[in-house]
Coordinates of N, CA and C in Angstrom, one line a residue:
X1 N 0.8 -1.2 0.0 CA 0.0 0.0 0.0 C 0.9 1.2 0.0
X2 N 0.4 2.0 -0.5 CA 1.3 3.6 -0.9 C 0.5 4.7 0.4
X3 N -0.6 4.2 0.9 CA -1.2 5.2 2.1 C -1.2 4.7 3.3
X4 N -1.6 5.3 4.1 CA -2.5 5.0 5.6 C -3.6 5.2 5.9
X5 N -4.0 5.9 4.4 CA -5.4 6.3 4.5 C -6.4 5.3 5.0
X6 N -6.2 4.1 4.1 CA -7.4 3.2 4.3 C -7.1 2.8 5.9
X7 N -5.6 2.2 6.2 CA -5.9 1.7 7.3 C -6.3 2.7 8.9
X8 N -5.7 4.0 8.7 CA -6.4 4.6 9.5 C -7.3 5.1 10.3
X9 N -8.6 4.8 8.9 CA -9.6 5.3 9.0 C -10.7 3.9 9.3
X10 N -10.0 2.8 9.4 CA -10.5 1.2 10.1 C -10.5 1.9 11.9
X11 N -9.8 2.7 12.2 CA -10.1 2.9 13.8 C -11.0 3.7 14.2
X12 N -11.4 3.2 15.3 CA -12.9 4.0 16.1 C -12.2 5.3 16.3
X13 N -13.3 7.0 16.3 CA -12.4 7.8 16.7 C -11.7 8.4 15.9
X14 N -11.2 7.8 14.9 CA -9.8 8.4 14.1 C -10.7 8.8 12.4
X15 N -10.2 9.6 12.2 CA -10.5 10.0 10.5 C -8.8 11.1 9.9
X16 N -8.9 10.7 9.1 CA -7.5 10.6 8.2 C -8.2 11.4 7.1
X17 N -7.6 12.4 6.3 CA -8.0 13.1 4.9 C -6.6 13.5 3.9
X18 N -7.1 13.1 3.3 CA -5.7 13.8 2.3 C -6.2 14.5 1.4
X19 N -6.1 15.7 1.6 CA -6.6 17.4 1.0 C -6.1 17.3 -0.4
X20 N -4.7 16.8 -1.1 CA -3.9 16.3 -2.3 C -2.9 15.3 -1.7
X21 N -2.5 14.8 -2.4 CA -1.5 14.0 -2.9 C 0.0 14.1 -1.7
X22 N 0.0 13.4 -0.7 CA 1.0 13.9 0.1 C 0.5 14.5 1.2
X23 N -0.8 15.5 1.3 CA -1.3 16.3 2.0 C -2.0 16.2 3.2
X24 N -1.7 15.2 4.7 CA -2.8 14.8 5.3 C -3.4 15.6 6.7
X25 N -4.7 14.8 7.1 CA -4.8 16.2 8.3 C -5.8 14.6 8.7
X26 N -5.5 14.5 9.7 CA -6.0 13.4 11.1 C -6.8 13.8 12.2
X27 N -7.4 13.7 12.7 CA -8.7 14.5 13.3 C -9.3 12.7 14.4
X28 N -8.7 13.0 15.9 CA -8.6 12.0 16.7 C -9.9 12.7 17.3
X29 N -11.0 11.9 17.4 CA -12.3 11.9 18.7 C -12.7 13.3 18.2
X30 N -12.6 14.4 16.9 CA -12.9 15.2 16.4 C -11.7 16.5 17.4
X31 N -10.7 16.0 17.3 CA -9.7 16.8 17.9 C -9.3 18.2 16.4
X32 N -9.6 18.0 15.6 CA -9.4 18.9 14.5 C -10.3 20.2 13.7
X33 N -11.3 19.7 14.2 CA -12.7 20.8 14.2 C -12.3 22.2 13.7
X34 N -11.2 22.7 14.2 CA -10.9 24.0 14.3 C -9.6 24.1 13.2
X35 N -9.1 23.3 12.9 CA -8.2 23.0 11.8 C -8.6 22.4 10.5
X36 N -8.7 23.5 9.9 CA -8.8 23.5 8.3 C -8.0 22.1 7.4
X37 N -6.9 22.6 8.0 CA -5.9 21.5 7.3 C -4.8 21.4 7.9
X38 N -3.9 20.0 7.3 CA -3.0 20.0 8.4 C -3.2 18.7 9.3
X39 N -1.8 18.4 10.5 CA -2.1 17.8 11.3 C -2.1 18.6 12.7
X40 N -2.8 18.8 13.6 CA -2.9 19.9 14.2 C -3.2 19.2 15.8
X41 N -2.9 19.4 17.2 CA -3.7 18.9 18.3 C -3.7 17.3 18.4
X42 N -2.4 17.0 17.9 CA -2.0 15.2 17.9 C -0.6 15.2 18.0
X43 N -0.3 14.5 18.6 CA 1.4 14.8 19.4 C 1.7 12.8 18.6
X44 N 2.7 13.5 17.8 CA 3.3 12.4 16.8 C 5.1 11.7 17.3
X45 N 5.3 10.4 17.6 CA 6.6 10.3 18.4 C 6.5 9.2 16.8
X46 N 8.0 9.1 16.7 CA 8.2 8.4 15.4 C 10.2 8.0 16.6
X47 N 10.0 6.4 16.5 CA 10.6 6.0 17.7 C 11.2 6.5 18.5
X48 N 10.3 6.8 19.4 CA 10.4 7.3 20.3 C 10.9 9.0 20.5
X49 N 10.8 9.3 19.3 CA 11.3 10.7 19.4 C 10.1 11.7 19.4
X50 N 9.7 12.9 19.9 CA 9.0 13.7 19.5 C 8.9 14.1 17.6
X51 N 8.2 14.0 17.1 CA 8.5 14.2 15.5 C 7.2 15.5 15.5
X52 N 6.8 15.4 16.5 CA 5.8 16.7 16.0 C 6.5 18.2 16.5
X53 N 6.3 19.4 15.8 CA 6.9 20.3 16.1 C 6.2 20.8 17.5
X54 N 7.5 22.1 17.7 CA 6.6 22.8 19.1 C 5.7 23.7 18.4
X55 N 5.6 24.3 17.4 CA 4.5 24.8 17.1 C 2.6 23.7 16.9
X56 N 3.2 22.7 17.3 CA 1.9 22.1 16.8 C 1.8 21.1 15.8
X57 N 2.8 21.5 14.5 CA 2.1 21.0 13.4 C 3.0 19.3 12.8
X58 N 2.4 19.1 12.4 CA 3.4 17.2 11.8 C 3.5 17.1 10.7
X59 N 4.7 17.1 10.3 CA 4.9 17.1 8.8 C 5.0 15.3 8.1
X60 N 3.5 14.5 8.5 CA 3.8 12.9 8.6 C 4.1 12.9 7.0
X61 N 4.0 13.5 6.0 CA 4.2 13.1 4.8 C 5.6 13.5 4.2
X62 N 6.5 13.3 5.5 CA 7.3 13.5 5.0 C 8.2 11.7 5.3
X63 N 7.5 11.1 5.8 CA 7.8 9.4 6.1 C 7.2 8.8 4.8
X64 N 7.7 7.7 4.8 CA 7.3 6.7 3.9 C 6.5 5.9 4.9
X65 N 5.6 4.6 4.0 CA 5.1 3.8 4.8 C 6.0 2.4 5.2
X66 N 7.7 2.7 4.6 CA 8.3 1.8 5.3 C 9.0 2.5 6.0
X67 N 8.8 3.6 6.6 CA 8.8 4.2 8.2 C 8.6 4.0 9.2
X68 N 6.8 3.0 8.2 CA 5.9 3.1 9.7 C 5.4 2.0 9.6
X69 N 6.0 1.0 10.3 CA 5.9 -0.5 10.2 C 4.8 -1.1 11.5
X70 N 4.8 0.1 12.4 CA 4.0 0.2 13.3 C 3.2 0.8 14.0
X71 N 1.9 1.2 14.3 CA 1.3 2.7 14.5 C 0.5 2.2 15.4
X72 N 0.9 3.0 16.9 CA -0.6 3.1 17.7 C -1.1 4.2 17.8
X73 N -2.3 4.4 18.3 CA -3.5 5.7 18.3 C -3.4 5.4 19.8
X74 N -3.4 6.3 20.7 CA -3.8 6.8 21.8 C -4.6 7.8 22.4
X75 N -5.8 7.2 22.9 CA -6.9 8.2 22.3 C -7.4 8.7 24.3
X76 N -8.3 9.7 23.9 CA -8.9 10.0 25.3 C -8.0 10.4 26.7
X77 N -8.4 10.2 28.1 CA -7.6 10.7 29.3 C -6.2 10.2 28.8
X78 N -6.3 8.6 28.3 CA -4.7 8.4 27.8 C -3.7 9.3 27.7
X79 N -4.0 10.0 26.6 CA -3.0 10.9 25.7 C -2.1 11.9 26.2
X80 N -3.3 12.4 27.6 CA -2.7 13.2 28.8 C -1.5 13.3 29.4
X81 N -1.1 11.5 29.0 CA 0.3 11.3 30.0 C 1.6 12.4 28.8
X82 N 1.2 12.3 27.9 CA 2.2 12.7 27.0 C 1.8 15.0 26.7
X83 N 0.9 15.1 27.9 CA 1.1 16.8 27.7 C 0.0 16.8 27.8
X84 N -0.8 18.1 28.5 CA -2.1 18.5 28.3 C -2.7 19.2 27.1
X85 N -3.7 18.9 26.7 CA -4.6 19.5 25.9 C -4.4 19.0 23.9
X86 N -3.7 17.5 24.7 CA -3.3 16.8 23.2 C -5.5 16.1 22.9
X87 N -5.3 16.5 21.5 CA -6.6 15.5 21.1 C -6.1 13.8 20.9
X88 N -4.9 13.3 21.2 CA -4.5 12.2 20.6 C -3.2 11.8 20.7
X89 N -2.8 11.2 20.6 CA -1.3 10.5 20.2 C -0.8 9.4 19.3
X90 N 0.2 9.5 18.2 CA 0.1 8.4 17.7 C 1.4 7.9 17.8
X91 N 2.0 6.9 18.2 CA 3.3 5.8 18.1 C 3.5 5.6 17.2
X92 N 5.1 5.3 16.1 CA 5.4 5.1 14.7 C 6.6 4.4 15.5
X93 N 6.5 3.3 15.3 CA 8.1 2.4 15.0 C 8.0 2.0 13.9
X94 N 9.5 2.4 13.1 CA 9.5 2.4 11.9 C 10.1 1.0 11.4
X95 N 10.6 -0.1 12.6 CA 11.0 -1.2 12.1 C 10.6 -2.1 13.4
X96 N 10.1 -3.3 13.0 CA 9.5 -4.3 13.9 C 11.1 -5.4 14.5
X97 N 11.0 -6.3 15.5 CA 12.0 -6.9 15.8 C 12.2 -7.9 14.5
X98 N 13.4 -8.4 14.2 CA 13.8 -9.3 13.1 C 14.8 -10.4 13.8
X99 N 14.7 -11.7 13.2 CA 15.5 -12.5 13.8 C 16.4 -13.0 12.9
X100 N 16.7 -13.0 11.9 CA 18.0 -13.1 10.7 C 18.0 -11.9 9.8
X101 N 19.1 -12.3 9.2 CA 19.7 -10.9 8.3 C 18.3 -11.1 6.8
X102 N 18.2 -9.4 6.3 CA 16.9 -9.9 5.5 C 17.2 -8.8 4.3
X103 N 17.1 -9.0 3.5 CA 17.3 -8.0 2.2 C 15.6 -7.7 1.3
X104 N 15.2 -6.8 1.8 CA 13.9 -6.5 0.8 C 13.5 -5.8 0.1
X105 N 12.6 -5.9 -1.3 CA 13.1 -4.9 -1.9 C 11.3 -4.8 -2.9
X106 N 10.8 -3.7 -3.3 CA 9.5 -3.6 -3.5 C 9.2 -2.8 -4.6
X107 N 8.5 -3.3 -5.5 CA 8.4 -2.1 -6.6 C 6.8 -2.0 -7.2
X108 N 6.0 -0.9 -7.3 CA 4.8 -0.5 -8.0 C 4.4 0.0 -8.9
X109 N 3.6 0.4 -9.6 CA 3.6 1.1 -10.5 C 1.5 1.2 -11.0
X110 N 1.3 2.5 -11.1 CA -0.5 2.2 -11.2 C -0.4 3.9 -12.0
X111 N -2.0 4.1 -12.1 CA -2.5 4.9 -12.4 C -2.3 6.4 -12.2
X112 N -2.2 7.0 -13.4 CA -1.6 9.2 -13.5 C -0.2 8.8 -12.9
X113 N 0.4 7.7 -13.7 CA 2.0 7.8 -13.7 C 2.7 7.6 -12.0
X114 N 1.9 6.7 -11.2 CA 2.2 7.0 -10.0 C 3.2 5.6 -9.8
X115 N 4.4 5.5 -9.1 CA 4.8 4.4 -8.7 C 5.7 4.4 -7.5
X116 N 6.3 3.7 -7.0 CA 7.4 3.2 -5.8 C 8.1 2.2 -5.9
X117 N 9.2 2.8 -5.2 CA 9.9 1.8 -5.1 C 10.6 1.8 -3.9
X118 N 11.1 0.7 -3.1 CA 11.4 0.3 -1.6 C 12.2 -0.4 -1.7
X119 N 13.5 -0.7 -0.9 CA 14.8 -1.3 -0.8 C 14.9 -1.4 0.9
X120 N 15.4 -2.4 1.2 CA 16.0 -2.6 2.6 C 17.0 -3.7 2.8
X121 N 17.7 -3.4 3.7 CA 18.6 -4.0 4.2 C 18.6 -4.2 6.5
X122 N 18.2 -5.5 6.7 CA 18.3 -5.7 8.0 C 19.6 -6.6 8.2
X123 N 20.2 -5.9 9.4 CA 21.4 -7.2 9.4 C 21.2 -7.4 11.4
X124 N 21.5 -8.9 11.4 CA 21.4 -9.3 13.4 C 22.5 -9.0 14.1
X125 N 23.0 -8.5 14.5 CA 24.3 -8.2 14.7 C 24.6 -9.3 16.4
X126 N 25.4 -9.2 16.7 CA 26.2 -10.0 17.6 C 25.3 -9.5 19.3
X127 N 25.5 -8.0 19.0 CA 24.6 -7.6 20.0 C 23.4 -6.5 20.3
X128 N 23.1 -6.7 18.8 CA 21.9 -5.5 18.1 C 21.9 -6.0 17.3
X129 N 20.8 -4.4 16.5 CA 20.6 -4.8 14.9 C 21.1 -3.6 14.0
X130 N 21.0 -3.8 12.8 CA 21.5 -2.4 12.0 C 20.4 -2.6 10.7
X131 N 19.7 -1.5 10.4 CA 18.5 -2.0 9.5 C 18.7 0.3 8.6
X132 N 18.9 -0.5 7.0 CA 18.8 0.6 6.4 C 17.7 0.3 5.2
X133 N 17.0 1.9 4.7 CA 15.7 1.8 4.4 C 15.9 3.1 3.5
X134 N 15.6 2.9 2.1 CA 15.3 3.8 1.1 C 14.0 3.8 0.2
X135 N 13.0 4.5 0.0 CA 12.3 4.9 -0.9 C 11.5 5.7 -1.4
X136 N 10.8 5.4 -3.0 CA 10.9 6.8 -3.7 C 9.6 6.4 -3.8
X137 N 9.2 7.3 -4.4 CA 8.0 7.7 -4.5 C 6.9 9.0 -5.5
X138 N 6.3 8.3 -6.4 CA 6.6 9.7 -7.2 C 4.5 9.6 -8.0
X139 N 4.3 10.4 -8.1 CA 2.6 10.7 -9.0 C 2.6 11.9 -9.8
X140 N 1.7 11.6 -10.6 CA 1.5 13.0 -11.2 C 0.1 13.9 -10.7
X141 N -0.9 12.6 -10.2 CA -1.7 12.6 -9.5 C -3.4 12.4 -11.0
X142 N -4.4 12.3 -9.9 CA -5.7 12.5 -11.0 C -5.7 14.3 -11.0
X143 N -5.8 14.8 -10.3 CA -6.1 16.2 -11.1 C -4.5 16.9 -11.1
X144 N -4.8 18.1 -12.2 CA -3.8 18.8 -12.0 C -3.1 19.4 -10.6
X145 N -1.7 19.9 -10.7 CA -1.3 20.2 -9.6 C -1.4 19.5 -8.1
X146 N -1.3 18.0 -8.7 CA -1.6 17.0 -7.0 C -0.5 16.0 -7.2
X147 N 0.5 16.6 -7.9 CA 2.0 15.7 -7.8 C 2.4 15.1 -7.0
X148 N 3.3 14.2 -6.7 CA 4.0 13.7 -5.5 C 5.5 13.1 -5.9
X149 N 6.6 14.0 -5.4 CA 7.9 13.2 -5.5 C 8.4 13.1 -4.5
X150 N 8.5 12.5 -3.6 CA 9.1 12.1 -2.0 C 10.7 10.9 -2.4
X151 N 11.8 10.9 -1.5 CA 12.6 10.0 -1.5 C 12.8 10.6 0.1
X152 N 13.1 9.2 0.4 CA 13.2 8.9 1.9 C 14.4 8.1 2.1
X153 N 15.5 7.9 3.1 CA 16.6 6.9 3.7 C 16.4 7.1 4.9
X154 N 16.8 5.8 5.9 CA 16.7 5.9 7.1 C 17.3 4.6 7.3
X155 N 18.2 5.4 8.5 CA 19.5 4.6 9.1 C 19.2 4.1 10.6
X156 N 18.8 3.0 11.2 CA 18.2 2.9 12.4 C 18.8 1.1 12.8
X157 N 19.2 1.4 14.3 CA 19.5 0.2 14.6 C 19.6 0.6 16.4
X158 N 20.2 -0.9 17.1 CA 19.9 -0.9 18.0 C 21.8 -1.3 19.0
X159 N 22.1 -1.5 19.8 CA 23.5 -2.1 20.4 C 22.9 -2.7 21.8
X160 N 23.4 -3.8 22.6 CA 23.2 -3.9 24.0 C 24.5 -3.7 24.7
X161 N 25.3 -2.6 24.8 CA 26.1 -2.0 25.3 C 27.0 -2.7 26.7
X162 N 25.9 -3.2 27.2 CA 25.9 -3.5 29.1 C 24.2 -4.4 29.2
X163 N 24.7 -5.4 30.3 CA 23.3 -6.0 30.5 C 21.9 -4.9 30.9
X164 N 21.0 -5.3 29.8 CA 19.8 -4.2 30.0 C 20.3 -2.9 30.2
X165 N 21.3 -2.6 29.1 CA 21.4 -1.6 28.7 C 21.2 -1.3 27.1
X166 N 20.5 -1.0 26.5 CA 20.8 -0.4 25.2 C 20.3 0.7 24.5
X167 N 21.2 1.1 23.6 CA 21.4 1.9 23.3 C 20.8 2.2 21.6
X168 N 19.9 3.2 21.7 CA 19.3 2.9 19.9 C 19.4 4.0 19.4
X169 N 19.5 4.0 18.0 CA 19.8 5.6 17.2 C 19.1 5.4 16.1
X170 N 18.3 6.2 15.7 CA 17.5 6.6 14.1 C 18.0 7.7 13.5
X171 N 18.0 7.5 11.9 CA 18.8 8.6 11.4 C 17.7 8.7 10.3
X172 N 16.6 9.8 9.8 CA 16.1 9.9 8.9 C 16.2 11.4 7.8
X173 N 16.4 11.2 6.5 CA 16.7 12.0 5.7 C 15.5 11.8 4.5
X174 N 14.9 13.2 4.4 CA 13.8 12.9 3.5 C 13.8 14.3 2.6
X175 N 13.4 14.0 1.4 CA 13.4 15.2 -0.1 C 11.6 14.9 -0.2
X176 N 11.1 16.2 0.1 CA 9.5 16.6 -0.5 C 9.2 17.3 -1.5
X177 N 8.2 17.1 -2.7 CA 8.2 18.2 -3.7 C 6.3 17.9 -3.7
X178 N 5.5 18.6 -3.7 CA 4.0 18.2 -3.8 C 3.7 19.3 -4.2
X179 N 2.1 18.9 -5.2 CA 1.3 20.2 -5.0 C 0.5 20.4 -4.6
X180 N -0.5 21.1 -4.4 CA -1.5 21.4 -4.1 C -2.6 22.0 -4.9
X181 N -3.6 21.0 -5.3 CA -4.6 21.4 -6.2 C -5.4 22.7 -5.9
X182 N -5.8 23.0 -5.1 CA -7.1 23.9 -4.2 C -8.2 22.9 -4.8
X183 N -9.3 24.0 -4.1 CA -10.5 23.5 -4.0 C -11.5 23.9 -5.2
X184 N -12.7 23.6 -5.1 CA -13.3 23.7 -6.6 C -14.9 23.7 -6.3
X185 N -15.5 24.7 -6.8 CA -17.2 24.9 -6.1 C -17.3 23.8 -6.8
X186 N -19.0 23.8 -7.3 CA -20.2 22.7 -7.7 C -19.8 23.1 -9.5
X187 N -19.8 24.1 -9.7 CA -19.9 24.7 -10.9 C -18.5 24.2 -11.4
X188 N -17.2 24.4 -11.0 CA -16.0 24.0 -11.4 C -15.9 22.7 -11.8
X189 N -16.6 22.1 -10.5 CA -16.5 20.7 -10.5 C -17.0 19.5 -11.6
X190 N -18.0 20.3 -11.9 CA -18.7 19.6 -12.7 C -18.5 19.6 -13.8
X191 N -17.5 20.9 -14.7 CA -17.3 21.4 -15.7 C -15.7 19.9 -15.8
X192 N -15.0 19.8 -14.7 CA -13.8 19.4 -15.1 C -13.5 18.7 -13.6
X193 N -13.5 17.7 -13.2 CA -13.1 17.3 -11.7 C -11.8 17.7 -11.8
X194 N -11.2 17.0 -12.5 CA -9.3 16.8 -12.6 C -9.0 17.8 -12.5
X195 N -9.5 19.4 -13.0 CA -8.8 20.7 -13.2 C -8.1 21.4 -11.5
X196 N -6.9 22.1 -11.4 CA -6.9 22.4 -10.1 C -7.4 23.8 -10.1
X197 N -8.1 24.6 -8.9 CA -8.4 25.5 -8.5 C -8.0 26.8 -9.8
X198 N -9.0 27.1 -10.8 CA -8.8 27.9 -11.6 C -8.3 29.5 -10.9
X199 N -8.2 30.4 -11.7 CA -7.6 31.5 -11.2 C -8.9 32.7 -11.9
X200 N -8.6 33.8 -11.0 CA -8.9 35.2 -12.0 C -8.5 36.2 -11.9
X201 N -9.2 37.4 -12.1 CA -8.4 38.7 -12.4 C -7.5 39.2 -10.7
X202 N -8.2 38.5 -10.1 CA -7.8 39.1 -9.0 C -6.7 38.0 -8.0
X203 N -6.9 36.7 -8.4 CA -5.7 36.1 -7.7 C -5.4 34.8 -8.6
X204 N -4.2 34.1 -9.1 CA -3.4 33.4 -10.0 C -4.2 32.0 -9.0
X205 N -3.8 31.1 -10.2 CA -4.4 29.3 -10.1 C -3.3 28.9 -9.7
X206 N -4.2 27.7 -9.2 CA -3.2 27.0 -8.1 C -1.9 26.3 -9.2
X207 N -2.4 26.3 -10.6 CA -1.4 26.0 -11.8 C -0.1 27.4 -12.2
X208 N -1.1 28.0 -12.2 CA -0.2 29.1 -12.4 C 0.8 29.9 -11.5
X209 N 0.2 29.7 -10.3 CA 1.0 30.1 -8.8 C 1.8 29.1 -8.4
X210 N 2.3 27.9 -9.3 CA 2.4 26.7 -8.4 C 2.5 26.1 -7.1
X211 N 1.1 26.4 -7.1 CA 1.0 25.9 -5.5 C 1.3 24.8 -4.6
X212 N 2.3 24.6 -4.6 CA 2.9 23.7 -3.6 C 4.1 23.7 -2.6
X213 N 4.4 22.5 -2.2 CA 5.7 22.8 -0.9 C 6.7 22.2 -1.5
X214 N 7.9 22.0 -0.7 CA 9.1 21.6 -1.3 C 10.2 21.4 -0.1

């Protein structure tokens, strides 16, 4: 699978949106109400690290889904333990335990030129593990302006230093390029679904402004 859409949206509580291509906004027990877009009022640890900013916001599309090998929701007084006035929490371990050395490697390809591809390398080491992880990711999308070119590496492993001691490190490096379609009345819609957010005299299209991040 190239999303989390579908499986996210299998939990009680939880709803998941992708606004375009890359673009998501999560909304725990209706913790999002007040947020347009975006992930906003969900406190995101991606192993074990804080990955959501202090301003608030989570930039989850900047992971691949072989990031996130593992996800829990933590919902209600729960979430509490991790700060007040969180709508939620979600857990991302990006690699599960492995018991021999494993080389994997994944390739897709589907519809508006979209495809992936995924490489890994896990090795058992004597007293840890050492596990490296690349991939790409690219769409043109169904409508204009809802591109996606992501490449992802991530360097992550573990040591047992001393008994019931260890010691773990993640190293992740990621390239974003998306766009951003905008939105489109009844009238737009109907004339052209695929078209992105036309323009007029008084402010440029989401084509012509190229609306996106990077």
């Amino acid at each position: 699978d190239l999303s989390l859409l579908f499986g996210m949206n299998t939990i009680a509580g939880v709803r998941m949106e992708e606004r375009g291509t890359g673009s998501y906004r999560i909304s725990v027990r209706g913790s999002s109400l007040r947020s347009p877009f975006g992930i906003r009022n969900v406190k995101v640890y991606w192993n074990g690290i804080p990955y959501t900013e202090p301003s608030g916001s989570t930039f989850l599309n900047l992971l691949d889904v072989s990031n996130m090998q593992s996800l829990e929701v933590i919902k209600g007084p729960a979430g509490s333990l991790y700060g007040a006035g969180n709508g939620g929490v979600i857990r991302i371990q990006s690699t599960q335990p492995f018991l021999k050395d494993q080389i994997t490697s994944s390739s897709s390809v589907g519809s508006f030129g979209s495809w992936a591809t995924r490489l890994g390398y896990h090795d058992n080491l004597e007293n840890g593990t050492l596990s490296f992880k690349y991939a790409e990711q690219s769409t043109d999308g169904y409508r204009e302006q809802s591109f996606l070119d992501r490449r992802v590496l991530e360097v992550s492993g573990n040591a047992e230093y001393a008994e019931d001691r260890i010691l773990t490190a993640s190293v992740l490096y990621s390239e974003l390029n998306y766009g951003i379609p905008g939105g489109l009345n009844a009238d737009q819609f109907d004339e052209d679904p695929t078209q992105a957010r036309p323009g007029n005299r008084f402010v440029l299209g989401s084509v012509d402004a190229n609306a996106s991040i990077k």
